PDB file of C-alpha atoms in Angstrom:
ATOM      1  CA  MET A   1     -71.998 161.235   5.994  1.00  0.00           C
ATOM      2  CA  ALA A   2     -69.131 159.119   7.304  1.00  0.00           C
ATOM      3  CA  SER A   3     -69.869 155.661   8.649  1.00  0.00           C
ATOM      4  CA  ILE A   4     -71.466 155.334  12.067  1.00  0.00           C
ATOM      5  CA  GLU A   5     -70.537 152.637  14.540  1.00  0.00           C
ATOM      6  CA  LEU A   6     -73.267 150.757  16.373  1.00  0.00           C
ATOM      7  CA  THR A   7     -71.934 150.000  19.869  1.00  0.00           C
ATOM      8  CA  ARG A   8     -73.598 147.282  21.934  1.00  0.00           C
ATOM      9  CA  ILE A   9     -74.519 148.390  25.469  1.00  0.00           C
ATOM     10  CA  THR A  10     -76.655 145.394  26.481  1.00  0.00           C
ATOM     11  CA  PRO A  11     -77.866 142.436  24.390  1.00  0.00           C
ATOM     12  CA  ARG A  12     -80.912 144.477  23.314  1.00  0.00           C
ATOM     13  CA  LEU A  13     -79.490 148.018  23.384  1.00  0.00           C
ATOM     14  CA  HIS A  14     -77.046 149.736  21.028  1.00  0.00           C
ATOM     15  CA  LEU A  15     -75.599 153.249  20.803  1.00  0.00           C
ATOM     16  CA  LEU A  16     -75.201 155.343  17.637  1.00  0.00           C
ATOM     17  CA  ASP A  17     -72.705 158.195  18.127  1.00  0.00           C
ATOM     18  CA  PHE A  18     -72.860 161.235  15.806  1.00  0.00           C
ATOM     19  CA  SER A  19     -70.031 163.169  17.529  1.00  0.00           C
ATOM     20  CA  ILE A  20     -72.604 165.819  18.470  1.00  0.00           C
ATOM     21  CA  GLY A  21     -75.648 163.988  19.766  1.00  0.00           C
ATOM     22  CA  GLN A  22     -76.477 160.320  20.062  1.00  0.00           C
ATOM     23  CA  ALA A  23     -79.251 157.893  19.220  1.00  0.00           C
ATOM     24  CA  TYR A  24     -80.081 154.502  20.675  1.00  0.00           C
ATOM     25  CA  LEU A  25     -81.430 151.342  19.088  1.00  0.00           C
ATOM     26  CA  TRP A  26     -83.583 148.945  21.113  1.00  0.00           C
ATOM     27  CA  ARG A  27     -84.419 145.431  19.900  1.00  0.00           C
ATOM     28  CA  ASP A  28     -87.513 143.363  20.702  1.00  0.00           C
ATOM     29  CA  GLY A  29     -86.928 140.097  18.854  1.00  0.00           C
ATOM     30  CA  GLU A  30     -86.607 141.268  15.260  1.00  0.00           C
ATOM     31  CA  GLU A  31     -88.504 144.531  15.851  1.00  0.00           C
ATOM     32  CA  LEU A  32     -86.409 147.685  16.242  1.00  0.00           C
ATOM     33  CA  THR A  33     -87.049 151.034  17.922  1.00  0.00           C
ATOM     34  CA  LEU A  34     -84.842 154.098  17.525  1.00  0.00           C
ATOM     35  CA  ILE A  35     -84.630 156.648  20.332  1.00  0.00           C
ATOM     36  CA  ASP A  36     -83.713 159.895  18.533  1.00  0.00           C
ATOM     37  CA  ALA A  37     -82.385 159.985  14.991  1.00  0.00           C
ATOM     38  CA  GLY A  38     -79.081 161.814  14.712  1.00  0.00           C
ATOM     39  CA  TRP A  39     -78.194 164.156  11.870  1.00  0.00           C
ATOM     40  CA  VAL A  40     -80.084 164.828   8.666  1.00  0.00           C
ATOM     41  CA  GLY A  41     -78.547 162.871   5.789  1.00  0.00           C
ATOM     42  CA  SER A  42     -77.391 160.057   8.053  1.00  0.00           C
ATOM     43  CA  ALA A  43     -80.154 157.543   7.234  1.00  0.00           C
ATOM     44  CA  PRO A  44     -77.951 155.427   4.898  1.00  0.00           C
ATOM     45  CA  ALA A  45     -75.143 155.322   7.480  1.00  0.00           C
ATOM     46  CA  ILE A  46     -77.605 154.392  10.242  1.00  0.00           C
ATOM     47  CA  ALA A  47     -79.061 151.620   8.090  1.00  0.00           C
ATOM     48  CA  GLU A  48     -75.594 150.277   7.297  1.00  0.00           C
ATOM     49  CA  ALA A  49     -74.624 150.317  10.973  1.00  0.00           C
ATOM     50  CA  ILE A  50     -77.744 148.319  11.783  1.00  0.00           C
ATOM     51  CA  ARG A  51     -76.919 145.775   9.084  1.00  0.00           C
ATOM     52  CA  THR A  52     -73.331 145.494  10.287  1.00  0.00           C
ATOM     53  CA  ALA A  53     -74.691 144.536  13.720  1.00  0.00           C
ATOM     54  CA  GLY A  54     -76.581 141.671  12.082  1.00  0.00           C
ATOM     55  CA  LEU A  55     -79.966 143.410  12.252  1.00  0.00           C
ATOM     56  CA  ASP A  56     -82.400 144.450   9.520  1.00  0.00           C
ATOM     57  CA  PRO A  57     -83.238 148.176   9.231  1.00  0.00           C
ATOM     58  CA  ALA A  58     -86.478 147.192   7.497  1.00  0.00           C
ATOM     59  CA  ARG A  59     -87.615 146.022  10.958  1.00  0.00           C
ATOM     60  CA  LEU A  60     -87.525 149.601  12.268  1.00  0.00           C
ATOM     61  CA  ARG A  61     -91.043 150.126  13.626  1.00  0.00           C
ATOM     62  CA  ARG A  62     -90.847 153.440  15.470  1.00  0.00           C
ATOM     63  CA  ILE A  63     -88.638 156.472  16.081  1.00  0.00           C
ATOM     64  CA  VAL A  64     -89.156 158.168  19.444  1.00  0.00           C
ATOM     65  CA  LEU A  65     -87.899 161.757  19.551  1.00  0.00           C
ATOM     66  CA  THR A  66     -86.912 162.958  23.017  1.00  0.00           C
ATOM     67  CA  HIS A  67     -87.145 166.580  21.876  1.00  0.00           C
ATOM     68  CA  CYS A  68     -87.132 168.890  18.876  1.00  0.00           C
ATOM     69  CA  HIS A  69     -83.422 169.773  18.477  1.00  0.00           C
ATOM     70  CA  ARG A  70     -81.641 169.236  15.175  1.00  0.00           C
ATOM     71  CA  ASP A  71     -79.163 166.627  16.439  1.00  0.00           C
ATOM     72  CA  HIS A  72     -82.049 164.439  17.622  1.00  0.00           C
ATOM     73  CA  VAL A  73     -84.599 164.882  14.828  1.00  0.00           C
ATOM     74  CA  GLY A  74     -82.225 164.937  11.826  1.00  0.00           C
ATOM     75  CA  ALA A  75     -82.716 161.606  10.031  1.00  0.00           C
ATOM     76  CA  ALA A  76     -86.146 160.729  11.445  1.00  0.00           C
ATOM     77  CA  GLY A  77     -88.050 161.692   8.310  1.00  0.00           C
ATOM     78  CA  GLU A  78     -85.649 159.893   5.986  1.00  0.00           C
ATOM     79  CA  LEU A  79     -85.779 156.697   8.022  1.00  0.00           C
ATOM     80  CA  ALA A  80     -89.553 156.842   8.361  1.00  0.00           C
ATOM     81  CA  GLU A  81     -89.943 157.128   4.594  1.00  0.00           C
ATOM     82  CA  LEU A  82     -87.473 154.340   3.881  1.00  0.00           C
ATOM     83  CA  TYR A  83     -88.822 151.795   6.356  1.00  0.00           C
ATOM     84  CA  GLY A  84     -92.353 152.860   7.207  1.00  0.00           C
ATOM     85  CA  ALA A  85     -91.460 153.635  10.814  1.00  0.00           C
ATOM     86  CA  GLU A  86     -93.816 155.663  13.000  1.00  0.00           C
ATOM     87  CA  VAL A  87     -92.419 158.951  14.358  1.00  0.00           C
ATOM     88  CA  LEU A  88     -93.371 159.839  17.940  1.00  0.00           C
ATOM     89  CA  ALA A  89     -92.875 163.107  19.855  1.00  0.00           C
ATOM     90  CA  HIS A  90     -94.494 164.932  22.748  1.00  0.00           C
ATOM     91  CA  ARG A  91     -97.375 167.149  21.665  1.00  0.00           C
ATOM     92  CA  LEU A  92     -95.588 170.323  22.868  1.00  0.00           C
ATOM     93  CA  ASP A  93     -92.530 169.713  20.662  1.00  0.00           C
ATOM     94  CA  ALA A  94     -94.406 168.158  17.731  1.00  0.00           C
ATOM     95  CA  PRO A  95     -95.181 171.536  16.048  1.00  0.00           C
ATOM     96  CA  VAL A  96     -91.466 172.391  16.134  1.00  0.00           C
ATOM     97  CA  VAL A  97     -90.514 169.003  14.671  1.00  0.00           C
ATOM     98  CA  ARG A  98     -93.054 169.552  11.877  1.00  0.00           C
ATOM     99  CA  GLY A  99     -91.657 173.017  11.136  1.00  0.00           C
ATOM    100  CA  GLU A 100     -94.884 174.728  12.201  1.00  0.00           C
ATOM    101  CA  ALA A 101     -93.244 176.577  15.130  1.00  0.00           C
ATOM    102  CA  PRO A 102     -89.717 177.883  15.785  1.00  0.00           C
ATOM    103  CA  VAL A 103     -87.200 176.042  17.924  1.00  0.00           C
ATOM    104  CA  PRO A 104     -87.413 177.673  21.378  1.00  0.00           C
ATOM    105  CA  ASP A 105     -84.388 179.733  22.370  1.00  0.00           C
ATOM    106  CA  PRO A 106     -82.374 178.391  25.320  1.00  0.00           C
ATOM    107  CA  ASP A 107     -81.537 180.521  28.348  1.00  0.00           C
ATOM    108  CA  LEU A 108     -77.762 180.261  28.025  1.00  0.00           C
ATOM    109  CA  LEU A 109     -75.216 180.766  30.764  1.00  0.00           C
ATOM    110  CA  GLU A 110     -72.116 182.631  29.592  1.00  0.00           C
ATOM    111  CA  TRP A 111     -69.955 179.496  29.512  1.00  0.00           C
ATOM    112  CA  GLU A 112     -72.579 177.691  27.418  1.00  0.00           C
ATOM    113  CA  VAL A 113     -72.457 180.191  24.534  1.00  0.00           C
ATOM    114  CA  PRO A 114     -69.418 178.746  22.668  1.00  0.00           C
ATOM    115  CA  LEU A 115     -70.713 175.201  23.195  1.00  0.00           C
ATOM    116  CA  PHE A 116     -74.090 176.220  21.787  1.00  0.00           C
ATOM    117  CA  GLU A 117     -72.460 177.848  18.758  1.00  0.00           C
ATOM    118  CA  HIS A 118     -70.511 174.640  18.157  1.00  0.00           C
ATOM    119  CA  GLY A 119     -73.757 172.679  18.343  1.00  0.00           C
ATOM    120  CA  LEU A 120     -75.191 174.838  15.578  1.00  0.00           C
ATOM    121  CA  THR A 121     -72.622 173.320  13.193  1.00  0.00           C
ATOM    122  CA  VAL A 122     -74.946 170.290  13.056  1.00  0.00           C
ATOM    123  CA  PRO A 123     -77.077 170.598   9.886  1.00  0.00           C
ATOM    124  CA  GLU A 124     -80.547 171.934  10.581  1.00  0.00           C
ATOM    125  CA  ALA A 125     -83.230 169.259  10.632  1.00  0.00           C
ATOM    126  CA  PRO A 126     -85.911 169.559   7.945  1.00  0.00           C
ATOM    127  CA  PRO A 127     -89.614 169.710   8.829  1.00  0.00           C
ATOM    128  CA  THR A 128     -90.413 166.151   9.852  1.00  0.00           C
ATOM    129  CA  ARG A 129     -93.748 164.438  10.214  1.00  0.00           C
ATOM    130  CA  VAL A 130     -94.960 163.308  13.639  1.00  0.00           C
ATOM    131  CA  ASP A 131     -97.324 160.361  13.393  1.00  0.00           C
ATOM    132  CA  ARG A 132     -98.134 160.086  17.089  1.00  0.00           C
ATOM    133  CA  GLU A 133     -98.134 162.802  19.732  1.00  0.00           C
ATOM    134  CA  VAL A 134     -97.459 161.346  23.169  1.00  0.00           C
ATOM    135  CA  GLU A 135     -98.125 162.414  26.762  1.00  0.00           C
ATOM    136  CA  ASP A 136     -96.648 161.707  30.183  1.00  0.00           C
ATOM    137  CA  GLY A 137     -97.249 158.135  31.312  1.00  0.00           C
ATOM    138  CA  GLU A 138     -98.197 156.842  27.870  1.00  0.00           C
ATOM    139  CA  GLU A 139     -97.031 153.351  26.949  1.00  0.00           C
ATOM    140  CA  LEU A 140     -95.072 153.166  23.713  1.00  0.00           C
ATOM    141  CA  GLY A 141     -95.481 149.541  22.625  1.00  0.00           C
ATOM    142  CA  PHE A 142     -91.913 148.309  22.926  1.00  0.00           C
ATOM    143  CA  GLY A 143     -89.364 147.294  25.542  1.00  0.00           C
ATOM    144  CA  ASP A 144     -91.851 145.230  27.559  1.00  0.00           C
ATOM    145  CA  GLY A 145     -93.669 148.335  28.720  1.00  0.00           C
ATOM    146  CA  ALA A 146     -91.702 151.465  27.774  1.00  0.00           C
ATOM    147  CA  VAL A 147     -93.380 154.605  29.102  1.00  0.00           C
ATOM    148  CA  VAL A 148     -93.107 158.339  28.441  1.00  0.00           C
ATOM    149  CA  VAL A 149     -91.825 160.589  31.221  1.00  0.00           C
ATOM    150  CA  HIS A 150     -92.510 164.239  30.387  1.00  0.00           C
ATOM    151  CA  THR A 151     -89.393 166.214  31.346  1.00  0.00           C
ATOM    152  CA  PRO A 152     -90.043 169.858  30.465  1.00  0.00           C
ATOM    153  CA  GLY A 153     -87.264 172.381  30.788  1.00  0.00           C
ATOM    154  CA  HIS A 154     -84.728 171.517  28.134  1.00  0.00           C
ATOM    155  CA  THR A 155     -87.584 172.167  25.728  1.00  0.00           C
ATOM    156  CA  PRO A 156     -91.287 172.363  26.643  1.00  0.00           C
ATOM    157  CA  GLY A 157     -91.953 168.939  25.127  1.00  0.00           C
ATOM    158  CA  SER A 158     -88.807 167.103  26.189  1.00  0.00           C
ATOM    159  CA  ILE A 159     -89.408 163.515  27.244  1.00  0.00           C
ATOM    160  CA  ALA A 160     -87.501 160.648  28.751  1.00  0.00           C
ATOM    161  CA  VAL A 161     -88.310 157.034  27.921  1.00  0.00           C
ATOM    162  CA  HIS A 162     -88.315 154.554  30.791  1.00  0.00           C
ATOM    163  CA  LEU A 163     -88.162 150.771  30.392  1.00  0.00           C
ATOM    164  CA  PRO A 164     -88.977 149.717  33.974  1.00  0.00           C
ATOM    165  CA  ARG A 165     -88.648 145.964  33.382  1.00  0.00           C
ATOM    166  CA  HIS A 166     -85.103 146.470  32.095  1.00  0.00           C
ATOM    167  CA  GLY A 167     -84.034 149.364  34.317  1.00  0.00           C
ATOM    168  CA  VAL A 168     -83.175 151.426  31.217  1.00  0.00           C
ATOM    169  CA  LEU A 169     -83.768 155.182  31.099  1.00  0.00           C
ATOM    170  CA  PHE A 170     -83.290 157.368  28.017  1.00  0.00           C
ATOM    171  CA  THR A 171     -83.067 160.938  29.320  1.00  0.00           C
ATOM    172  CA  GLY A 172     -82.714 163.029  26.179  1.00  0.00           C
ATOM    173  CA  ASP A 173     -80.712 166.153  27.068  1.00  0.00           C
ATOM    174  CA  THR A 174     -82.073 166.806  30.553  1.00  0.00           C
ATOM    175  CA  VAL A 175     -79.084 164.823  31.858  1.00  0.00           C
ATOM    176  CA  ALA A 176     -75.601 164.485  30.324  1.00  0.00           C
ATOM    177  CA  THR A 177     -72.717 162.099  30.944  1.00  0.00           C
ATOM    178  CA  VAL A 178     -69.904 163.930  29.140  1.00  0.00           C
ATOM    179  CA  ARG A 179     -67.941 164.495  32.379  1.00  0.00           C
ATOM    180  CA  GLY A 180     -69.645 162.151  34.770  1.00  0.00           C
ATOM    181  CA  VAL A 181     -73.385 162.292  35.335  1.00  0.00           C
ATOM    182  CA  THR A 182     -74.411 165.959  35.291  1.00  0.00           C
ATOM    183  CA  PHE A 183     -77.229 168.361  34.580  1.00  0.00           C
ATOM    184  CA  GLY A 184     -77.569 168.974  30.839  1.00  0.00           C
ATOM    185  CA  VAL A 185     -77.050 172.260  28.997  1.00  0.00           C
ATOM    186  CA  PHE A 186     -78.983 174.658  26.718  1.00  0.00           C
ATOM    187  CA  HIS A 187     -82.242 174.562  28.674  1.00  0.00           C
ATOM    188  CA  VAL A 188     -85.188 176.816  27.833  1.00  0.00           C
ATOM    189  CA  ASP A 189     -86.184 176.797  31.515  1.00  0.00           C
ATOM    190  CA  ARG A 190     -83.317 175.746  33.788  1.00  0.00           C
ATOM    191  CA  ALA A 191     -85.401 175.528  36.995  1.00  0.00           C
ATOM    192  CA  LEU A 192     -88.006 173.354  35.308  1.00  0.00           C
ATOM    193  CA  ALA A 193     -85.284 171.140  33.838  1.00  0.00           C
ATOM    194  CA  ARG A 194     -83.815 170.655  37.322  1.00  0.00           C
ATOM    195  CA  ASP A 195     -87.226 169.548  38.566  1.00  0.00           C
ATOM    196  CA  SER A 196     -87.373 167.100  35.654  1.00  0.00           C
ATOM    197  CA  MET A 197     -83.950 165.736  36.559  1.00  0.00           C
ATOM    198  CA  ARG A 198     -85.186 165.119  40.106  1.00  0.00           C
ATOM    199  CA  THR A 199     -88.139 163.210  38.648  1.00  0.00           C
ATOM    200  CA  LEU A 200     -85.783 161.026  36.628  1.00  0.00           C
ATOM    201  CA  ALA A 201     -83.560 160.304  39.632  1.00  0.00           C
ATOM    202  CA  LYS A 202     -86.571 158.857  41.474  1.00  0.00           C
ATOM    203  CA  LEU A 203     -86.820 156.136  38.793  1.00  0.00           C
ATOM    204  CA  ARG A 204     -83.497 154.621  39.994  1.00  0.00           C
ATOM    205  CA  PRO A 205     -82.323 153.322  36.585  1.00  0.00           C
ATOM    206  CA  SER A 206     -79.648 150.666  36.262  1.00  0.00           C
ATOM    207  CA  VAL A 207     -78.757 151.805  32.710  1.00  0.00           C
ATOM    208  CA  LEU A 208     -78.643 155.537  31.963  1.00  0.00           C
ATOM    209  CA  CYS A 209     -78.677 156.652  28.315  1.00  0.00           C
ATOM    210  CA  CYS A 210     -78.271 160.383  27.676  1.00  0.00           C
ATOM    211  CA  GLY A 211     -78.233 162.451  24.514  1.00  0.00           C
ATOM    212  CA  HIS A 212     -74.610 163.426  25.091  1.00  0.00           C
ATOM    213  CA  GLY A 213     -71.993 161.256  26.802  1.00  0.00           C
ATOM    214  CA  ALA A 214     -71.378 157.562  27.304  1.00  0.00           C
ATOM    215  CA  PRO A 215     -74.153 155.321  28.644  1.00  0.00           C
ATOM    216  CA  VAL A 216     -73.787 154.490  32.334  1.00  0.00           C
ATOM    217  CA  VAL A 217     -74.232 150.816  33.211  1.00  0.00           C
ATOM    218  CA  THR A 218     -72.648 150.720  36.683  1.00  0.00           C
ATOM    219  CA  ASP A 219     -74.074 152.561  39.728  1.00  0.00           C
ATOM    220  CA  ALA A 220     -76.334 154.579  37.425  1.00  0.00           C
ATOM    221  CA  ALA A 221     -79.040 155.228  40.011  1.00  0.00           C
ATOM    222  CA  ASP A 222     -76.600 156.435  42.669  1.00  0.00           C
ATOM    223  CA  LEU A 223     -74.671 158.598  40.235  1.00  0.00           C
ATOM    224  CA  LEU A 224     -77.864 160.225  38.976  1.00  0.00           C
ATOM    225  CA  ALA A 225     -79.073 160.802  42.536  1.00  0.00           C
ATOM    226  CA  GLY A 226     -75.694 162.280  43.414  1.00  0.00           C
ATOM    227  CA  ALA A 227     -75.850 164.650  40.466  1.00  0.00           C
ATOM    228  CA  VAL A 228     -79.252 165.867  41.639  1.00  0.00           C
ATOM    229  CA  ALA A 229     -77.988 166.367  45.185  1.00  0.00           C
TER     230      ALA A 229
END
């Protein structure tokens, strides 16, 4: 895979852009956490991007998967094997990540169909181990108190990750920022996903990190609330 650029968002937060889908790297001292894992085959490029930023990929301790889609799971298994990182996912998506259950079909609107077909050009993720199945409200051991927010709708086991002490919210694909802050696409249950988006808006984040689109670091809470309204 071509090289991947690691873009600094805050002193402890970086973005990895895979053109379709994104991952985020959080730093606690020398310890690293990856939120989502990009495309299969991208582990060497991810590791090189981390090194280029002056960090050590061998310090990768955990990979938190926001949901089971191929552009988020892709390199998780490779990275876990290389660096001994723990892979975390919600219990409802974990069987899909492991390859024990099929990826749930989205309820597509007509205008979403060509976008969805384009998304399928991302290589399919291989069955990937999940070392820890997480639940709503569970603390994750990084980010000075990162917690799981179960956000069903995009997939049954979609989660967001909230770092309340830093005001950072990783939304997965429930929310997108491709054209401003908006409701995401390709949901299995659109009504449930809207309820999940309302839940996220109540957290009033100062930094909004979505699976698709640029991170929002200015007026994030108001923009998210406006998108819900």
